[in-house]
mmCIF file with all atom_site columns, C-alpha atoms in Angstrom:
data_model
loop_
_atom_site.group_PDB
_atom_site.id
_atom_site.type_symbol
_atom_site.label_atom_id
_atom_site.label_alt_id
_atom_site.label_comp_id
_atom_site.label_asym_id
_atom_site.label_entity_id
_atom_site.label_seq_id
_atom_site.pdbx_PDB_ins_code
_atom_site.Cartn_x
_atom_site.Cartn_y
_atom_site.Cartn_z
_atom_site.occupancy
_atom_site.B_iso_or_equiv
_atom_site.pdbx_formal_charge
_atom_site.auth_seq_id
_atom_site.auth_comp_id
_atom_site.auth_asym_id
_atom_site.auth_atom_id
_atom_site.pdbx_PDB_model_num
ATOM 1  C CA . MET G 1 1  ? -11.887 16.866 12.992 1.00 97.00 ? 508 MET G CA 1
ATOM 2  C CA . VAL G 1 2  ? -11.173 18.426 9.538  1.00 97.00 ? 509 VAL G CA 1
ATOM 3  C CA . ALA G 1 3  ? -11.425 21.753 10.965 1.00 98.00 ? 510 ALA G CA 1
ATOM 4  C CA . TRP G 1 4  ? -9.016  21.152 13.708 1.00 97.00 ? 511 TRP G CA 1
ATOM 5  C CA . ILE G 1 5  ? -6.358  19.568 11.071 1.00 98.00 ? 512 ILE G CA 1
ATOM 6  C CA . ARG G 1 6  ? -6.821  22.623 8.788  1.00 98.00 ? 513 ARG G CA 1
ATOM 7  C CA . ASP G 1 7  ? -6.578  25.155 11.799 1.00 98.00 ? 514 ASP G CA 1
ATOM 8  C CA . PHE G 1 8  ? -3.498  23.409 13.022 1.00 97.00 ? 515 PHE G CA 1
ATOM 9  C CA . SER G 1 9  ? -1.876  23.057 9.515  1.00 97.00 ? 516 SER G CA 1
ATOM 10 C CA . ASN G 1 10 ? -2.518  26.747 8.720  1.00 97.00 ? 517 ASN G CA 1
ATOM 11 C CA . THR G 1 11 ? -1.055  27.761 12.157 1.00 97.00 ? 518 THR G CA 1
ATOM 12 C CA . TYR G 1 12 ? 1.905   25.773 11.482 1.00 94.00 ? 519 TYR G CA 1
ATOM 13 C CA . GLN G 1 13 ? 2.542   26.962 8.151  1.00 94.00 ? 520 GLN G CA 1
ATOM 14 C CA . SER G 1 14 ? 2.222   30.483 9.147  1.00 95.00 ? 521 SER G CA 1
ATOM 15 C CA . LYS G 1 15 ? 4.838   30.021 11.680 1.00 92.00 ? 522 LYS G CA 1
ATOM 16 C CA . THR G 1 16 ? 7.301   27.853 9.879  1.00 89.00 ? 523 THR G CA 1
ATOM 17 C CA . GLY G 1 17 ? 6.547   28.654 6.077  1.00 90.00 ? 524 GLY G CA 1
ATOM 18 C CA . ARG G 1 18 ? 5.635   25.251 5.076  1.00 89.00 ? 525 ARG G CA 1
ATOM 19 C CA . TYR G 1 19 ? 2.770   22.674 5.951  1.00 91.00 ? 526 TYR G CA 1
ATOM 20 C CA . PRO G 1 20 ? 3.124   19.774 8.255  1.00 92.00 ? 527 PRO G CA 1
ATOM 21 C CA . ILE G 1 21 ? 3.108   16.220 7.240  1.00 89.00 ? 528 ILE G CA 1
ATOM 22 C CA . ILE G 1 22 ? 0.190   14.161 8.047  1.00 92.00 ? 529 ILE G CA 1
ATOM 23 C CA . TYR G 1 23 ? 0.997   10.812 9.456  1.00 88.00 ? 530 TYR G CA 1
ATOM 24 C CA . THR G 1 24 ? -2.124  8.558  9.357  1.00 88.00 ? 531 THR G CA 1
ATOM 25 C CA . THR G 1 25 ? -3.745  5.294  8.339  1.00 87.00 ? 532 THR G CA 1
ATOM 26 C CA . THR G 1 26 ? -5.846  5.346  5.300  1.00 88.00 ? 533 THR G CA 1
ATOM 27 C CA . ASP G 1 27 ? -8.580  3.683  7.253  1.00 89.00 ? 534 ASP G CA 1
ATOM 28 C CA . TRP G 1 28 ? -8.264  6.469  10.115 1.00 92.00 ? 535 TRP G CA 1
ATOM 29 C CA . TRP G 1 29 ? -8.433  9.116  7.334  1.00 95.00 ? 536 TRP G CA 1
ATOM 30 C CA . LYS G 1 30 ? -11.531 7.815  5.821  1.00 94.00 ? 537 LYS G CA 1
ATOM 31 C CA . THR G 1 31 ? -13.151 7.050  9.191  1.00 96.00 ? 538 THR G CA 1
ATOM 32 C CA . CYS G 1 32 ? -12.483 10.306 11.137 1.00 97.00 ? 539 CYS G CA 1
ATOM 33 C CA . THR G 1 33 ? -12.255 12.892 8.144  1.00 97.00 ? 540 THR G CA 1
ATOM 34 C CA . GLY G 1 34 ? -14.630 11.289 5.608  1.00 97.00 ? 541 GLY G CA 1
ATOM 35 C CA . ASN G 1 35 ? -11.680 11.037 3.278  1.00 97.00 ? 542 ASN G CA 1
ATOM 36 C CA . ASN G 1 36 ? -11.197 14.549 2.983  1.00 97.00 ? 543 ASN G CA 1
ATOM 37 C CA . ALA G 1 37 ? -9.259  15.493 -0.261 1.00 97.00 ? 544 ALA G CA 1
ATOM 38 C CA . GLY G 1 38 ? -8.333  18.875 0.873  1.00 96.00 ? 545 GLY G CA 1
ATOM 39 C CA . PHE G 1 39 ? -4.920  18.526 2.330  1.00 96.00 ? 546 PHE G CA 1
ATOM 40 C CA . GLY G 1 40 ? -3.058  16.853 -0.622 1.00 93.00 ? 547 GLY G CA 1
ATOM 41 C CA . THR G 1 41 ? -1.946  19.782 -2.389 1.00 91.00 ? 548 THR G CA 1
ATOM 42 C CA . THR G 1 42 ? -0.280  21.280 0.506  1.00 92.00 ? 549 THR G CA 1
ATOM 43 C CA . ASN G 1 43 ? 0.561   18.616 3.239  1.00 92.00 ? 550 ASN G CA 1
ATOM 44 C CA . PRO G 1 44 ? 2.971   15.717 2.566  1.00 87.00 ? 551 PRO G CA 1
ATOM 45 C CA . LEU G 1 45 ? 1.579   12.172 3.512  1.00 88.00 ? 552 LEU G CA 1
ATOM 46 C CA . TRP G 1 46 ? 3.467   9.724  5.705  1.00 84.00 ? 553 TRP G CA 1
ATOM 47 C CA . ILE G 1 47 ? 1.300   6.412  5.582  1.00 82.00 ? 554 ILE G CA 1
ATOM 48 C CA . ALA G 1 48 ? 1.211   4.088  8.806  1.00 79.00 ? 555 ALA G CA 1
ATOM 49 C CA . ARG G 1 49 ? 0.604   0.716  7.537  1.00 72.00 ? 556 ARG G CA 1
ATOM 50 C CA . TYR G 1 50 ? 0.377   -2.637 9.044  1.00 75.00 ? 557 TYR G CA 1
ATOM 51 C CA . ALA G 1 51 ? -0.394  -4.859 6.205  1.00 74.00 ? 558 ALA G CA 1
ATOM 52 C CA . SER G 1 52 ? 1.723   -6.129 3.178  1.00 74.00 ? 559 SER G CA 1
ATOM 53 C CA . ALA G 1 53 ? 0.304   -3.721 0.706  1.00 74.00 ? 560 ALA G CA 1
ATOM 54 C CA . ILE G 1 54 ? -0.423  0.152  0.991  1.00 75.00 ? 561 ILE G CA 1
ATOM 55 C CA . GLY G 1 55 ? -3.840  0.166  -0.713 1.00 77.00 ? 562 GLY G CA 1
ATOM 56 C CA . THR G 1 56 ? -5.730  3.095  -1.895 1.00 84.00 ? 563 THR G CA 1
ATOM 57 C CA . LEU G 1 57 ? -4.279  6.298  -0.699 1.00 88.00 ? 564 LEU G CA 1
ATOM 58 C CA . PRO G 1 58 ? -6.483  8.779  1.099  1.00 92.00 ? 565 PRO G CA 1
ATOM 59 C CA . ALA G 1 59 ? -8.152  11.166 -1.045 1.00 94.00 ? 566 ALA G CA 1
ATOM 60 C CA . GLY G 1 60 ? -5.916  14.023 -2.593 1.00 93.00 ? 567 GLY G CA 1
ATOM 61 C CA . TRP G 1 61 ? -2.782  12.462 -2.227 1.00 90.00 ? 568 TRP G CA 1
ATOM 62 C CA . SER G 1 62 ? -0.766  10.687 -5.171 1.00 84.00 ? 569 SER G CA 1
ATOM 63 C CA . TYR G 1 63 ? 2.380   9.964  -3.213 1.00 75.00 ? 570 TYR G CA 1
ATOM 64 C CA . TYR G 1 64 ? 3.484   8.848  0.224  1.00 74.00 ? 571 TYR G CA 1
ATOM 65 C CA . ALA G 1 65 ? 6.298   7.488  2.480  1.00 66.00 ? 572 ALA G CA 1
ATOM 66 C CA . ASP G 1 66 ? 5.434   4.522  4.558  1.00 57.00 ? 573 ASP G CA 1
ATOM 67 C CA . SER G 1 67 ? 8.540   2.714  5.968  1.00 55.00 ? 574 SER G CA 1
ATOM 68 C CA . GLY G 1 68 ? 11.728  3.259  7.861  1.00 53.00 ? 575 GLY G CA 1
ATOM 69 C CA . PRO G 1 69 ? 12.810  3.668  11.506 1.00 54.00 ? 576 PRO G CA 1
ATOM 70 C CA . ASN G 1 70 ? 10.640  6.945  11.851 1.00 55.00 ? 577 ASN G CA 1
ATOM 71 C CA . PRO G 1 71 ? 7.317   7.530  10.039 1.00 50.00 ? 578 PRO G CA 1
ATOM 72 C CA . GLY G 1 72 ? 8.393   7.306  6.218  1.00 49.00 ? 579 GLY G CA 1
ATOM 73 C CA . ASP G 1 73 ? 11.406  6.216  4.642  1.00 48.00 ? 580 ASP G CA 1
ATOM 74 C CA . GLN G 1 74 ? 13.745  9.169  5.178  1.00 56.00 ? 581 GLN G CA 1
ATOM 75 C CA . ASN G 1 75 ? 16.015  8.156  2.068  1.00 59.00 ? 582 ASN G CA 1
ATOM 76 C CA . ILE G 1 76 ? 13.169  7.649  -0.417 1.00 62.00 ? 583 ILE G CA 1
ATOM 77 C CA . PHE G 1 77 ? 10.700  10.080 -1.626 1.00 68.00 ? 584 PHE G CA 1
ATOM 78 C CA . ASN G 1 78 ? 7.791   8.583  -3.543 1.00 69.00 ? 585 ASN G CA 1
ATOM 79 C CA . GLY G 1 79 ? 7.167   11.458 -6.017 1.00 76.00 ? 586 GLY G CA 1
ATOM 80 C CA . ASP G 1 80 ? 9.165   13.485 -8.620 1.00 84.00 ? 587 ASP G CA 1
ATOM 81 C CA . SER G 1 81 ? 11.983  15.754 -7.827 1.00 86.00 ? 588 SER G CA 1
ATOM 82 C CA . ALA G 1 82 ? 9.852   19.022 -8.194 1.00 88.00 ? 589 ALA G CA 1
ATOM 83 C CA . GLY G 1 83 ? 7.597   17.414 -5.347 1.00 81.00 ? 590 GLY G CA 1
ATOM 84 C CA . LEU G 1 84 ? 10.713  16.788 -3.220 1.00 79.00 ? 591 LEU G CA 1
ATOM 85 C CA . LYS G 1 85 ? 11.966  20.397 -3.801 1.00 83.00 ? 592 LYS G CA 1
ATOM 86 C CA . ARG G 1 86 ? 8.345   21.794 -2.707 1.00 79.00 ? 593 ARG G CA 1
ATOM 87 C CA . MET G 1 87 ? 8.455   19.639 0.529  1.00 73.00 ? 594 MET G CA 1
ATOM 88 C CA . ALA G 1 88 ? 12.020  20.516 1.485  1.00 76.00 ? 595 ALA G CA 1
ATOM 89 C CA . THR G 1 89 ? 11.696  24.072 0.656  1.00 78.00 ? 596 THR G CA 1
ATOM 90 C CA . GLY G 1 90 ? 8.295   24.989 1.773  1.00 67.00 ? 597 GLY G CA 1
#
């Protein structure tokens, strides 16, 4: 699974100039990727959560989005302005 995600992510980045957002639950990420930490420095994270608390983030990420009408909250960025600029500009 990690190899597939990496290939997709790198292909997407080569075509668009930015890495795709990864939308996952913490449990799925831990189970299906072995909690791989290799995407946190390149791919933004949108966490799907169905409990009252987010819990521990998947390895490699220190910020996330988790609410709103679409995955993530479109008017709140859970990080610093430099991180937001990196995500917005690729």
